[in-house]
């Protein structure tokens, strides 16, 4: 309990009366003085009245002055008495107010917790003299801070409402606080609460279960420490990561989920950090600013999407865990996810894949698809019986024995647009490997740095050739910019019309190429395979859709720069 204001003292309120009395006394004394003084006649003047009359007048003046003085003294005495009585009353009132114990507000409404929609809260206090005040910003309510309570409050977004009652000039009650989460469920590693911002769950799975039970579509995940669990989703929901403590602003980091170890993982059922499955898990499933690291297992994936699911990942990271085979993301079983501004890495598996798409579809835009650090095989992208479209992205192999930036096996209607595709630096390398596939390749930089075999595009046996090959710059590729396995012919240069040619000057017949060059600049993984500003390249084709914005979000303009970066 505390005093929340100050009264004006009773002594101060009595001052005007005292001043009035003192003024009256001063007037009276002046009158006495004036009554006793006599005018001095000028020299030679004749007195106009007798000395008797003068004496009479002086006596009357003296009596009047004396009466005024007595009256003034009586008035002063009365004023002093009134001031004393007023002061006593003021002191008594101040003491009474200071002694009032202000009861805590009585709050009516739903219990604090998590709700799908707005809640209404009302408050009262059992003291007529008390006033109510509240805050929603976490500060302490008092007579000097907060908003006066005048009617029931509608809490439409997550907040902690704090009520207090106070008597002006007197005490303030204890504070009553209620925290509500509206339309969201929060989770933070180590949390032990019910999903509110100030009391988050400690598990992503618990938060998702709570959200579904209430019909809430948003789960917020804190950045910092890691969630140690494998998360499964099969229905629309948004996982939003990277939140700072309190969940009111972003931290600049990512929420991190590390999957559990599996002793029985397989290619079809790898250990995972998150698995999204089922047709109900459509584009209504959105994952943003979360990093997924696969659990330990022979097969390990940061992300698994299967069973026809079609989620959207935005600004996410994913990598395989410890094992023989690692996948940043594994897409199978008719799934069709989208990856925007993501970074997918195969991790440390002996054979590793940034993105693997098998009997499914996928779109990657503005993303990094990186093979990882495997020593046996490394693939930025591996697509089998799939339809995959990649735009404004970097696809890179690794130092593995066999490594491709992108590999297509029996794929139709796929495309690489405005991307940078680099094979690895191991024994056998190709920027793009094609087997029974016809991807469209436009506005790309393709490089390869293999120590034994190093090709820009490796066209494997069978009906394999890009449906389009336009505006491509080849770098490295010591074995040839294009290799046709059927004819065992390597095309090692590009003629003036932009068509790959072999050592005899014979032009590549299929695919029909245009606008290609052999460039001399180099790329580095340390700066994200960024295109040097001084690089000489052919003008790119104007494209639409995802290719119209580069990997860092910069809008492309004429003339287009080929590769993932717009210069």
Coordinates of C-alpha atoms in Angstrom, one line a residue, residues 66-315:
X66 CA -9.5 52.9 18.4
X67 CA -12.7 51.2 17.4
X68 CA -11.2 50.1 14.1
X69 CA -8.1 48.7 15.8
X70 CA -10.3 46.8 18.2
X71 CA -12.3 45.4 15.3
X72 CA -9.2 44.5 13.4
X73 CA -7.8 42.7 16.4
X74 CA -11.0 40.7 16.8
X75 CA -11.0 39.8 13.1
X76 CA -7.4 38.6 13.4
X77 CA -8.2 36.6 16.4
X78 CA -11.2 35.0 14.6
X79 CA -9.1 34.3 11.5
X80 CA -6.4 32.7 13.5
X81 CA -9.0 30.5 15.2
X82 CA -10.5 29.5 11.8
X83 CA -7.1 28.7 10.3
X84 CA -6.3 26.5 13.3
X85 CA -9.6 24.7 13.0
X86 CA -9.2 24.3 9.2
X87 CA -5.7 22.9 9.6
X88 CA -6.9 20.4 12.1
X89 CA -9.7 19.3 9.8
X90 CA -7.3 19.0 6.8
X91 CA -4.8 17.0 8.9
X92 CA -7.6 14.7 10.0
X93 CA -8.8 14.2 6.5
X94 CA -5.3 13.5 5.2
X95 CA -4.8 11.0 8.0
X96 CA -8.2 9.4 7.2
X97 CA -7.3 9.0 3.5
X98 CA -3.9 7.7 4.3
X99 CA -5.4 5.1 6.5
X100 CA -7.7 3.7 3.8
X101 CA -6.7 0.2 2.7
X102 CA -7.6 0.0 -1.0
X103 CA -8.8 -3.4 -1.9
X104 CA -7.5 -5.2 -5.0
X105 CA -9.7 -4.9 -8.1
X106 CA -12.1 -7.7 -8.8
X107 CA -11.7 -8.9 -12.4
X108 CA -14.3 -10.8 -14.3
X109 CA -13.8 -12.7 -17.5
X110 CA -12.1 -15.8 -18.9
X111 CA -9.2 -17.2 -17.0
X112 CA -5.8 -16.2 -18.4
X113 CA -4.7 -18.6 -21.1
X114 CA -4.8 -19.2 -24.9
X115 CA -7.8 -18.3 -27.0
X116 CA -8.6 -18.4 -30.7
X117 CA -10.6 -15.1 -30.7
X118 CA -10.9 -11.9 -28.6
X119 CA -11.9 -12.1 -24.9
X120 CA -13.7 -9.5 -22.8
X121 CA -12.5 -8.6 -19.3
X122 CA -14.2 -6.3 -16.8
X123 CA -13.1 -5.0 -13.4
X124 CA -14.6 -3.4 -10.3
X125 CA -13.4 -2.3 -6.8
X126 CA -15.4 -2.4 -3.6
X127 CA -14.6 1.1 -2.5
X128 CA -16.6 4.2 -3.6
X129 CA -13.7 6.6 -3.3
X130 CA -11.3 4.4 -5.4
X131 CA -10.6 4.7 -9.1
X132 CA -9.5 1.9 -11.5
X133 CA -6.7 2.1 -14.0
X134 CA -5.1 -0.5 -16.3
X135 CA -2.1 -1.0 -18.6
X136 CA -1.6 -3.4 -21.6
X137 CA 2.1 -2.7 -22.2
X138 CA 3.5 -4.5 -19.2
X139 CA 4.1 -1.4 -17.1
X140 CA 2.8 -0.9 -13.6
X141 CA -0.6 0.8 -13.3
X142 CA -1.1 3.6 -10.7
X143 CA -2.6 7.0 -10.2
X144 CA 0.2 8.4 -12.4
X145 CA 0.4 5.7 -15.1
X146 CA -2.1 3.8 -17.2
X147 CA -5.5 4.3 -18.7
X148 CA -8.6 5.0 -16.6
X149 CA -11.0 2.1 -16.6
X150 CA -14.4 3.1 -17.8
X151 CA -15.9 0.0 -19.5
X152 CA -15.2 -3.7 -20.1
X153 CA -12.0 -4.3 -22.2
X154 CA -11.9 -6.4 -25.4
X155 CA -8.5 -8.1 -25.6
X156 CA -8.2 -8.7 -29.4
X157 CA -4.5 -9.6 -29.5
X158 CA -2.0 -11.2 -27.2
X159 CA -1.4 -9.0 -24.1
X160 CA -1.0 -8.9 -20.4
X161 CA -3.7 -6.7 -18.8
X162 CA -2.8 -5.3 -15.4
X163 CA -5.4 -3.6 -13.1
X164 CA -4.9 -1.4 -10.0
X165 CA -7.3 0.6 -7.8
X166 CA -6.2 3.8 -6.0
X167 CA -7.6 6.7 -3.9
X168 CA -6.5 10.1 -5.1
X169 CA -3.9 11.3 -2.6
X170 CA -4.0 8.0 -0.9
X171 CA -2.9 4.4 -1.4
X172 CA -2.8 2.1 -4.4
X173 CA -4.0 -1.5 -4.3
X174 CA -2.1 -4.6 -5.2
X175 CA -2.0 -5.3 -8.9
X176 CA -4.1 -8.0 -10.6
X177 CA -2.5 -9.3 -13.9
X178 CA -4.0 -11.6 -16.5
X179 CA -2.1 -12.7 -19.6
X180 CA -4.0 -13.8 -22.7
X181 CA -2.6 -15.3 -26.0
X182 CA -5.0 -14.5 -28.8
X183 CA -4.8 -16.4 -32.1
X184 CA -1.3 -17.8 -31.4
X185 CA 0.5 -20.5 -29.4
X186 CA 4.1 -19.9 -28.3
X187 CA 6.9 -22.4 -27.7
X188 CA 10.5 -22.0 -26.5
X189 CA 13.1 -24.6 -25.5
X190 CA 12.8 -25.2 -21.8
X191 CA 9.3 -23.7 -21.6
X192 CA 6.8 -25.2 -19.1
X193 CA 3.7 -23.1 -19.7
X194 CA 0.5 -23.3 -21.6
X195 CA 1.4 -21.5 -24.8
X196 CA 1.2 -17.8 -23.8
X197 CA 4.0 -15.4 -24.6
X198 CA 5.0 -15.3 -20.9
X199 CA 4.4 -19.0 -20.4
X200 CA 5.4 -20.9 -23.6
X201 CA 5.3 -24.6 -24.2
X202 CA 8.7 -26.3 -24.3
X203 CA 7.9 -28.4 -27.3
X204 CA 6.9 -27.6 -30.9
X205 CA 4.7 -30.7 -31.0
X206 CA 2.8 -29.7 -27.8
X207 CA 2.2 -26.2 -29.2
X208 CA 0.9 -27.7 -32.5
X209 CA -1.5 -30.0 -30.6
X210 CA -2.8 -27.1 -28.5
X211 CA -3.2 -24.9 -31.6
X212 CA -5.2 -27.6 -33.4
X213 CA -7.4 -28.2 -30.4
X214 CA -8.4 -24.6 -30.4
X215 CA -8.6 -24.0 -34.1
X216 CA -5.6 -21.6 -34.0
X217 CA -3.4 -21.5 -37.2
X218 CA -0.2 -19.9 -35.8
X219 CA 2.6 -21.3 -33.7
X220 CA 5.4 -19.1 -32.8
X221 CA 8.8 -20.6 -32.0
X222 CA 11.6 -18.8 -30.1
X223 CA 15.1 -18.4 -31.5
X224 CA 18.1 -19.5 -29.4
X225 CA 18.4 -22.9 -27.9
X226 CA 17.3 -26.0 -29.9
X227 CA 14.1 -28.0 -29.7
X228 CA 15.2 -31.6 -29.5
X229 CA 12.3 -33.5 -31.2
X230 CA 11.0 -34.8 -34.4
X231 CA 7.9 -32.8 -35.5
X232 CA 5.1 -34.2 -37.6
X233 CA 2.4 -32.2 -39.4
X234 CA -0.6 -33.3 -41.4
X235 CA -2.9 -30.3 -41.5
X236 CA -2.7 -26.6 -42.3
X237 CA -0.8 -24.5 -39.7
X238 CA 2.0 -21.9 -39.7
X239 CA 5.2 -22.5 -37.8
X240 CA 6.8 -19.1 -37.4
X241 CA 10.3 -19.1 -36.0
X242 CA 13.0 -16.7 -35.0
X243 CA 11.1 -14.9 -32.2
X244 CA 12.8 -13.0 -29.4
X245 CA 11.9 -13.6 -25.8
X246 CA 8.3 -12.2 -25.2
X247 CA 7.3 -13.1 -28.8
X248 CA 6.5 -9.5 -29.8
X249 CA 9.5 -9.1 -32.1
X250 CA 12.0 -11.1 -34.2
X251 CA 15.4 -11.8 -32.9
X252 CA 17.2 -11.9 -36.2
X253 CA 18.0 -15.6 -35.6
X254 CA 16.2 -18.9 -36.4
X255 CA 14.3 -21.3 -34.3
X256 CA 16.2 -24.6 -34.4
X257 CA 14.7 -28.1 -34.4
X258 CA 17.1 -31.1 -34.1
X259 CA 15.5 -34.4 -34.9
X260 CA 15.7 -37.5 -32.8
X261 CA 18.0 -40.4 -33.5
X262 CA 16.6 -43.4 -35.4
X263 CA 18.0 -46.9 -35.3
X264 CA 15.7 -48.1 -38.2
X265 CA 15.9 -45.3 -40.7
X266 CA 15.7 -46.0 -44.5
X267 CA 15.5 -44.1 -47.7
X268 CA 11.7 -44.2 -47.5
X269 CA 11.7 -43.4 -43.8
X270 CA 14.7 -41.4 -42.8
X271 CA 15.3 -39.9 -39.4
X272 CA 14.0 -36.3 -39.6
X273 CA 13.5 -33.0 -37.8
X274 CA 10.2 -32.3 -39.5
X275 CA 7.9 -34.5 -41.6
X276 CA 4.9 -33.1 -43.4
X277 CA 2.6 -35.6 -45.0
X278 CA -0.9 -36.1 -46.4
X279 CA -2.9 -34.1 -48.9
X280 CA -4.6 -32.1 -46.1
X281 CA -1.1 -30.6 -45.5
X282 CA -1.5 -28.3 -48.5
X283 CA -0.3 -24.8 -49.1
X284 CA -2.0 -23.9 -45.8
X285 CA 1.1 -25.3 -44.1
X286 CA 3.6 -22.5 -44.0
X287 CA 7.0 -22.8 -42.3
X288 CA 9.1 -19.7 -41.9
X289 CA 12.5 -18.9 -40.3
X290 CA 13.1 -22.3 -38.8
X291 CA 16.3 -24.4 -39.1
X292 CA 15.8 -28.2 -39.2
X293 CA 18.7 -30.6 -38.6
X294 CA 18.1 -34.3 -39.1
X295 CA 18.6 -36.7 -36.3
X296 CA 21.3 -39.3 -36.4
X297 CA 20.5 -42.4 -38.6
X298 CA 21.7 -44.3 -41.6
X299 CA 19.4 -42.0 -43.6
X300 CA 18.8 -38.5 -42.1
X301 CA 16.9 -35.5 -43.4
X302 CA 16.2 -32.1 -42.0
X303 CA 12.9 -32.0 -43.9
X304 CA 10.7 -34.8 -45.2
X305 CA 7.6 -34.1 -47.4
X306 CA 5.5 -36.9 -48.6
X307 CA 2.0 -38.3 -49.2
X308 CA 0.8 -35.5 -51.4
X309 CA 1.6 -32.7 -49.0
X310 CA 2.3 -29.3 -50.5
X311 CA 3.7 -27.0 -47.8
X312 CA 5.5 -23.7 -48.3
X313 CA 8.9 -23.1 -46.7
X314 CA 10.1 -19.5 -46.5
X315 CA 13.5 -18.4 -45.2

